[in-house]
Amino acid sequence: MLRPVVLWRLTRLGGPAVSTGSGGRREVASGVPPSGSTSPRALNIFDRELKRKQKNWAARQPEPMKFDYLKEEVGSRIADRVYDIARDFPLALDVGCGRGYIAQHLNKKNSSETDIPTVNILADEEFLPFQENTFDLVVSSLSLHWVNDLPRALEQIHYVLKPDGVFVGAMFGGDTLYELRCSLQLAETEREGGFSPHISPFTAVNDLGHLLGRAGFNTLTVDTDEIQVNYPGMFELMEDLKGMGESNCSWNRKALLHRDTMLAAAAVYREMYRNEDGSIPATYQIYHMIGWKYHDSQARPAERGSATVSFGELAKLNDVVSQGKKE
């Protein structure tokens, strides 16, 4: 059973930081990568300053928690995965914690009567302000899809993990919001003679496994999950995305869509995807990942050529066993 001593919660640079447990809010200046980083030159896909403003705007709304349903659900699923690992994690890091969506579910499952002590930090996911081999566990929920250099961010996480430490994370990917993407593209093409990207790009699941391996993780597990949420219409969906702080911030986005294009997109969305009750679905594809930092105690594959039985012999043995069952 998990018995963390301290959970460090790292809030996105400029995002909301909320203190829980016995921890206080701390601001840590960062910007110098750890000496172990081997990431190539940084990419620049997202306007990180705009994303900071979007997150801050969402946090200042009168009822910000009414938009937390997705992050609450995914935070719960990550907590379940952590508790499936039969070991203690004395020191853990939550990257992109927001309002503590993972921590609150860890507290619910915690066998002790007190909440897990937490310390909050304001920093950048691509420049973690920690020394090498610091944490036993790193978790992250629905944050890493906004980093400009995902390979570097994964390298940073691997760097701060102790040997035999584990990373448990989740991020949007693949076909997330494909219904909205398609509707906007069709309407804009018909009304304006072309289209611009209005949904931010997402990582493919095959690429994610490769990036985790390149960052140094082993014993990888990557799986996909889909959450479908129904909305009254397209504009209600877009309002919720804004309330989540999940509006597009790609540099190549189009700043403004004409009113008639938006109305046409809403009509296309309803015509193509509406449910029997008149609502419209929005699909969120979630990539869950688990990766371990190498340690000598971990199981390793046998050396090449060390096998004592060939695949042909195994196939014959399987045929014999199958024939015996039939008889």
Short mmCIF file of C-alpha atoms in Angstrom, two decimals:
data_model
loop_
_atom_site.label_atom_id
_atom_site.label_comp_id
_atom_site.label_asym_id
_atom_site.label_seq_id
_atom_site.Cartn_x
_atom_site.Cartn_y
_atom_site.Cartn_z
CA MET A 1 0.00 0.00 0.00
CA LEU A 2 1.27 3.45 -0.91
CA ARG A 3 2.45 5.48 2.10
CA PRO A 4 4.04 8.66 0.72
CA VAL A 5 5.91 10.87 3.14
CA VAL A 6 5.72 14.02 0.99
CA LEU A 7 4.12 14.86 -2.35
CA TRP A 8 5.69 17.76 -4.29
CA ARG A 9 3.10 19.31 -6.59
CA LEU A 10 4.54 21.18 -9.57
CA THR A 11 2.15 23.68 -11.12
CA ARG A 12 2.51 24.74 -14.75
CA LEU A 13 4.49 27.95 -15.07
CA GLY A 14 2.00 30.72 -14.40
CA GLY A 15 -0.86 28.38 -13.61
CA PRO A 16 -2.95 28.21 -10.43
CA ALA A 17 -1.18 26.89 -7.34
CA VAL A 18 -3.39 25.77 -4.47
CA SER A 19 -1.93 24.69 -1.15
CA THR A 20 -3.19 21.50 0.49
CA GLY A 21 -2.13 19.39 3.45
CA SER A 22 0.80 20.80 5.36
CA GLY A 23 2.56 22.33 2.35
CA GLY A 24 2.93 25.94 1.33
CA ARG A 25 3.22 27.60 -2.06
CA ARG A 26 6.74 28.16 -3.29
CA GLU A 27 7.98 29.81 -6.45
CA VAL A 28 11.13 28.39 -7.97
CA ALA A 29 12.92 30.12 -10.81
CA SER A 30 14.00 27.64 -13.45
CA GLY A 31 15.36 27.69 -16.95
CA VAL A 32 18.63 25.76 -16.76
CA PRO A 33 18.31 22.12 -17.83
CA PRO A 34 19.92 19.43 -15.69
CA SER A 35 23.31 18.30 -16.86
CA GLY A 36 21.91 14.90 -17.80
CA SER A 37 19.57 16.22 -20.51
CA THR A 38 20.33 15.03 -24.04
CA SER A 39 17.30 16.46 -25.83
CA PRO A 40 17.92 18.08 -29.23
CA ARG A 41 17.14 21.71 -29.85
CA ALA A 42 13.81 22.82 -28.42
CA LEU A 43 10.67 22.82 -30.52
CA ASN A 44 8.28 25.75 -30.51
CA ILE A 45 4.75 24.57 -31.29
CA PHE A 46 2.75 26.27 -28.55
CA ASP A 47 2.57 29.85 -27.30
CA ARG A 48 3.39 29.10 -23.66
CA GLU A 49 2.67 32.68 -22.57
CA LEU A 50 -0.82 32.45 -24.05
CA LYS A 51 -1.36 29.09 -22.33
CA ARG A 52 -0.34 30.68 -19.03
CA LYS A 53 -2.97 33.42 -19.55
CA GLN A 54 -5.62 30.86 -20.49
CA LYS A 55 -4.94 28.84 -17.33
CA ASN A 56 -4.94 31.94 -15.15
CA TRP A 57 -8.22 33.15 -16.68
CA ALA A 58 -9.83 29.75 -16.07
CA ALA A 59 -8.61 29.69 -12.45
CA ARG A 60 -10.17 33.10 -11.73
CA GLN A 61 -13.68 32.15 -12.82
CA PRO A 62 -16.46 32.20 -10.16
CA GLU A 63 -17.00 28.42 -10.36
CA PRO A 64 -13.79 26.98 -11.85
CA MET A 65 -14.36 23.51 -10.40
CA LYS A 66 -17.46 22.91 -12.53
CA PHE A 67 -15.10 22.41 -15.47
CA ASP A 68 -12.88 19.88 -13.65
CA TYR A 69 -14.87 16.75 -14.49
CA LEU A 70 -12.31 15.36 -16.98
CA LYS A 71 -9.30 16.13 -14.82
CA GLU A 72 -11.03 14.66 -11.78
CA GLU A 73 -11.78 11.43 -13.65
CA VAL A 74 -8.29 11.01 -15.11
CA GLY A 75 -6.71 11.94 -11.77
CA SER A 76 -8.71 9.13 -10.17
CA ARG A 77 -7.54 6.63 -12.79
CA ILE A 78 -3.91 7.58 -12.27
CA ALA A 79 -4.30 7.18 -8.50
CA ASP A 80 -5.71 3.69 -9.13
CA ARG A 81 -2.64 2.80 -11.21
CA VAL A 82 -0.33 4.06 -8.48
CA TYR A 83 -2.07 1.93 -5.87
CA ASP A 84 -1.75 -1.11 -8.12
CA ILE A 85 2.02 -0.93 -7.58
CA ALA A 86 2.83 -2.85 -4.40
CA ARG A 87 5.44 -0.60 -2.85
CA ASP A 88 5.92 2.57 -0.81
CA PHE A 89 6.90 5.90 -2.40
CA PRO A 90 8.45 8.13 0.28
CA LEU A 91 8.82 11.12 -2.07
CA ALA A 92 6.59 11.81 -5.08
CA LEU A 93 6.28 14.59 -7.67
CA ASP A 94 3.06 15.63 -9.44
CA VAL A 95 3.96 17.46 -12.68
CA GLY A 96 1.27 19.93 -13.75
CA CYS A 97 -0.83 19.35 -10.63
CA GLY A 98 -3.47 22.06 -11.17
CA ARG A 99 -5.83 21.87 -8.20
CA GLY A 100 -4.39 18.54 -7.07
CA TYR A 101 -6.53 16.14 -9.08
CA ILE A 102 -4.26 13.18 -8.36
CA ALA A 103 -3.40 14.11 -4.76
CA GLN A 104 -7.02 14.25 -3.61
CA HIS A 105 -7.65 10.72 -4.89
CA LEU A 106 -4.43 9.45 -3.32
CA ASN A 107 -5.67 10.93 -0.05
CA LYS A 108 -9.02 9.13 -0.41
CA LYS A 109 -7.18 5.83 -0.82
CA ASN A 110 -4.57 6.56 1.85
CA SER A 111 -4.91 4.16 4.79
CA SER A 112 -3.72 6.71 7.37
CA GLU A 113 -6.06 9.24 8.99
CA THR A 114 -4.07 12.29 7.80
CA ASP A 115 -3.70 13.68 4.29
CA ILE A 116 -0.42 13.22 2.47
CA PRO A 117 1.77 16.29 3.21
CA THR A 118 2.32 18.40 0.09
CA VAL A 119 4.67 21.15 -1.05
CA ASN A 120 3.65 23.28 -4.06
CA ILE A 121 6.11 24.69 -6.59
CA LEU A 122 5.65 26.99 -9.58
CA ALA A 123 7.96 25.90 -12.40
CA ASP A 124 8.17 24.77 -16.03
CA GLU A 125 7.62 21.13 -16.99
CA GLU A 126 10.52 21.31 -19.44
CA PHE A 127 12.96 22.63 -16.81
CA LEU A 128 12.36 20.73 -13.58
CA PRO A 129 14.24 22.46 -10.71
CA PHE A 130 15.36 19.25 -8.97
CA GLN A 131 18.56 17.27 -8.66
CA GLU A 132 19.11 13.91 -10.31
CA ASN A 133 17.73 10.83 -8.49
CA THR A 134 15.37 12.82 -6.21
CA PHE A 135 11.92 11.18 -6.43
CA ASP A 136 10.61 7.65 -5.97
CA LEU A 137 7.50 8.40 -8.03
CA VAL A 138 6.53 11.01 -10.64
CA VAL A 139 2.92 11.40 -11.77
CA SER A 140 1.37 13.74 -14.34
CA SER A 141 -2.23 14.15 -15.48
CA LEU A 142 -3.37 16.01 -18.62
CA SER A 143 -0.48 18.47 -18.64
CA LEU A 144 2.27 17.19 -20.92
CA HIS A 145 0.29 17.67 -24.15
CA TRP A 146 1.01 21.42 -23.85
CA VAL A 147 4.82 21.25 -23.58
CA ASN A 148 6.75 22.39 -26.62
CA ASP A 149 9.43 19.72 -26.33
CA LEU A 150 7.88 16.47 -25.11
CA PRO A 151 11.12 14.46 -25.52
CA ARG A 152 12.90 16.92 -23.24
CA ALA A 153 10.08 16.86 -20.66
CA LEU A 154 10.22 13.06 -20.50
CA GLU A 155 14.00 13.19 -20.15
CA GLN A 156 13.60 15.64 -17.28
CA ILE A 157 11.18 13.30 -15.51
CA HIS A 158 13.55 10.37 -15.98
CA TYR A 159 16.42 12.48 -14.70
CA VAL A 160 14.75 13.39 -11.38
CA LEU A 161 13.58 9.83 -10.69
CA LYS A 162 15.62 7.60 -8.44
CA PRO A 163 16.85 4.28 -9.89
CA ASP A 164 13.91 1.84 -9.82
CA GLY A 165 11.58 4.85 -9.60
CA VAL A 166 8.43 4.91 -11.69
CA PHE A 167 6.60 7.47 -13.82
CA VAL A 168 2.80 7.16 -14.09
CA GLY A 169 1.19 9.68 -16.43
CA ALA A 170 -1.72 10.49 -18.72
CA MET A 171 -2.12 12.98 -21.54
CA PHE A 172 -4.57 13.84 -24.32
CA GLY A 173 -3.59 12.35 -27.64
CA GLY A 174 -4.57 10.87 -30.97
CA ASP A 175 -8.17 11.51 -31.95
CA THR A 176 -9.11 13.83 -29.09
CA LEU A 177 -11.93 16.17 -30.18
CA TYR A 178 -11.94 14.74 -33.71
CA GLU A 179 -15.64 15.65 -34.06
CA LEU A 180 -14.93 19.32 -33.36
CA ARG A 181 -11.84 19.33 -35.58
CA CYS A 182 -13.71 17.87 -38.55
CA SER A 183 -16.73 20.15 -38.15
CA LEU A 184 -14.63 23.31 -38.03
CA GLN A 185 -12.55 22.25 -41.03
CA LEU A 186 -15.57 21.45 -43.18
CA ALA A 187 -17.39 24.67 -42.28
CA GLU A 188 -14.34 26.89 -42.74
CA THR A 189 -13.49 25.30 -46.08
CA GLU A 190 -17.04 25.81 -47.34
CA ARG A 191 -17.40 29.39 -46.06
CA GLU A 192 -13.88 30.75 -46.38
CA GLY A 193 -12.23 28.59 -49.05
CA GLY A 194 -9.68 26.95 -46.73
CA PHE A 195 -9.06 26.06 -43.10
CA SER A 196 -6.58 26.66 -40.31
CA PRO A 197 -5.84 24.35 -37.36
CA HIS A 198 -8.25 25.10 -34.50
CA ILE A 199 -7.45 22.01 -32.42
CA SER A 200 -3.90 21.68 -31.14
CA PRO A 201 -1.81 18.76 -32.48
CA PHE A 202 -1.62 15.62 -30.36
CA THR A 203 1.03 12.92 -30.08
CA ALA A 204 0.39 9.51 -31.66
CA VAL A 205 0.45 6.51 -29.31
CA ASN A 206 3.25 4.78 -31.26
CA ASP A 207 5.40 7.89 -31.01
CA LEU A 208 4.79 8.10 -27.26
CA GLY A 209 6.22 4.64 -26.62
CA HIS A 210 9.27 5.51 -28.70
CA LEU A 211 9.81 8.80 -26.84
CA LEU A 212 9.57 7.10 -23.44
CA GLY A 213 12.18 4.55 -24.50
CA ARG A 214 14.45 7.24 -25.89
CA ALA A 215 14.18 9.15 -22.60
CA GLY A 216 15.62 6.11 -20.81
CA PHE A 217 12.50 4.42 -19.40
CA ASN A 218 12.15 0.65 -19.50
CA THR A 219 9.44 -1.91 -18.70
CA LEU A 220 7.03 0.39 -20.53
CA THR A 221 3.25 0.20 -20.50
CA VAL A 222 1.30 2.48 -22.86
CA ASP A 223 -2.44 2.07 -23.33
CA THR A 224 -5.28 4.21 -24.62
CA ASP A 225 -8.61 5.05 -23.09
CA GLU A 226 -11.54 7.05 -24.42
CA ILE A 227 -13.90 9.27 -22.48
CA GLN A 228 -16.97 10.52 -24.33
CA VAL A 229 -18.83 13.50 -22.93
CA ASN A 230 -22.18 14.69 -24.29
CA TYR A 231 -22.95 18.41 -24.62
CA PRO A 232 -26.08 20.35 -25.63
CA GLY A 233 -24.19 21.81 -28.59
CA MET A 234 -20.83 22.85 -30.02
CA PHE A 235 -20.78 26.21 -28.28
CA GLU A 236 -21.29 24.59 -24.87
CA LEU A 237 -18.36 22.28 -25.63
CA MET A 238 -16.14 25.22 -26.54
CA GLU A 239 -17.20 27.07 -23.39
CA ASP A 240 -16.15 24.07 -21.27
CA LEU A 241 -12.80 23.81 -23.06
CA LYS A 242 -12.18 27.47 -22.29
CA GLY A 243 -13.20 26.89 -18.66
CA MET A 244 -10.72 24.01 -18.44
CA GLY A 245 -7.93 26.20 -19.79
CA GLU A 246 -7.71 23.85 -22.78
CA SER A 247 -8.25 26.31 -25.63
CA ASN A 248 -5.85 26.08 -28.57
CA CYS A 249 -2.56 27.96 -28.17
CA SER A 250 -0.66 26.78 -31.25
CA TRP A 251 1.40 29.49 -32.89
CA ASN A 252 -0.21 28.73 -36.28
CA ARG A 253 -3.79 29.01 -34.99
CA LYS A 254 -6.25 31.43 -36.61
CA ALA A 255 -7.12 34.09 -34.06
CA LEU A 256 -10.71 34.67 -35.23
CA LEU A 257 -13.46 32.73 -36.97
CA HIS A 258 -16.35 34.54 -38.63
CA ARG A 259 -19.75 34.22 -36.98
CA ASP A 260 -21.37 32.51 -39.94
CA THR A 261 -18.51 29.98 -40.08
CA MET A 262 -19.04 29.13 -36.42
CA LEU A 263 -22.79 28.70 -36.94
CA ALA A 264 -22.10 26.49 -39.95
CA ALA A 265 -19.65 24.39 -37.91
CA ALA A 266 -22.24 23.91 -35.17
CA ALA A 267 -24.76 22.74 -37.78
CA VAL A 268 -22.23 20.35 -39.35
CA TYR A 269 -21.34 18.96 -35.93
CA ARG A 270 -24.98 18.28 -35.09
CA GLU A 271 -25.75 16.80 -38.49
CA MET A 272 -22.76 14.43 -38.52
CA TYR A 273 -22.47 13.35 -34.89
CA ARG A 274 -25.63 14.08 -32.90
CA ASN A 275 -26.98 11.50 -30.48
CA GLU A 276 -30.58 10.25 -30.50
CA ASP A 277 -31.46 12.63 -27.65
CA GLY A 278 -30.20 15.64 -29.64
CA SER A 279 -26.95 16.12 -27.70
CA ILE A 280 -23.55 15.99 -29.38
CA PRO A 281 -20.63 13.79 -28.29
CA ALA A 282 -17.04 14.91 -27.78
CA THR A 283 -14.36 12.23 -27.63
CA TYR A 284 -11.28 12.63 -25.45
CA GLN A 285 -8.60 10.03 -26.11
CA ILE A 286 -6.32 9.52 -23.12
CA TYR A 287 -2.87 7.95 -23.31
CA HIS A 288 -1.84 6.28 -20.06
CA MET A 289 1.85 5.52 -19.59
CA ILE A 290 4.03 3.79 -17.03
CA GLY A 291 7.81 3.69 -17.26
CA TRP A 292 10.56 2.68 -14.85
CA LYS A 293 14.07 4.00 -14.36
CA TYR A 294 16.66 1.27 -14.62
CA HIS A 295 18.04 -0.47 -11.55
CA ASP A 296 20.20 -3.60 -11.26
CA SER A 297 17.47 -5.37 -9.28
CA GLN A 298 15.01 -5.22 -12.18
CA ALA A 299 14.38 -8.26 -14.36
CA ARG A 300 16.33 -8.20 -17.60
CA PRO A 301 15.84 -10.11 -20.87
CA ALA A 302 18.10 -13.09 -21.42
CA GLU A 303 21.13 -12.63 -23.65
CA ARG A 304 20.67 -13.24 -27.36
CA GLY A 305 21.36 -16.86 -28.27
CA SER A 306 20.95 -18.19 -24.72
CA ALA A 307 17.66 -20.00 -25.41
CA THR A 308 17.68 -23.79 -24.93
CA VAL A 309 14.45 -24.51 -26.84
CA SER A 310 13.61 -23.37 -30.38
CA PHE A 311 10.29 -21.86 -31.44
CA GLY A 312 9.75 -24.91 -33.65
CA GLU A 313 10.03 -27.25 -30.68
CA LEU A 314 7.64 -25.07 -28.68
CA ALA A 315 5.12 -25.18 -31.54
CA LYS A 316 5.31 -28.99 -31.66
CA LEU A 317 4.83 -29.17 -27.89
CA ASN A 318 1.80 -26.91 -28.14
CA ASP A 319 0.31 -29.16 -30.83
CA VAL A 320 0.80 -32.22 -28.63
CA VAL A 321 -0.88 -30.51 -25.67
CA SER A 322 -3.79 -29.34 -27.83
CA GLN A 323 -4.27 -32.86 -29.27
CA GLY A 324 -4.25 -34.31 -25.75
CA LYS A 325 -7.01 -31.93 -24.66
CA LYS A 326 -9.19 -32.97 -27.61
CA GLU A 327 -8.81 -36.65 -26.73
#
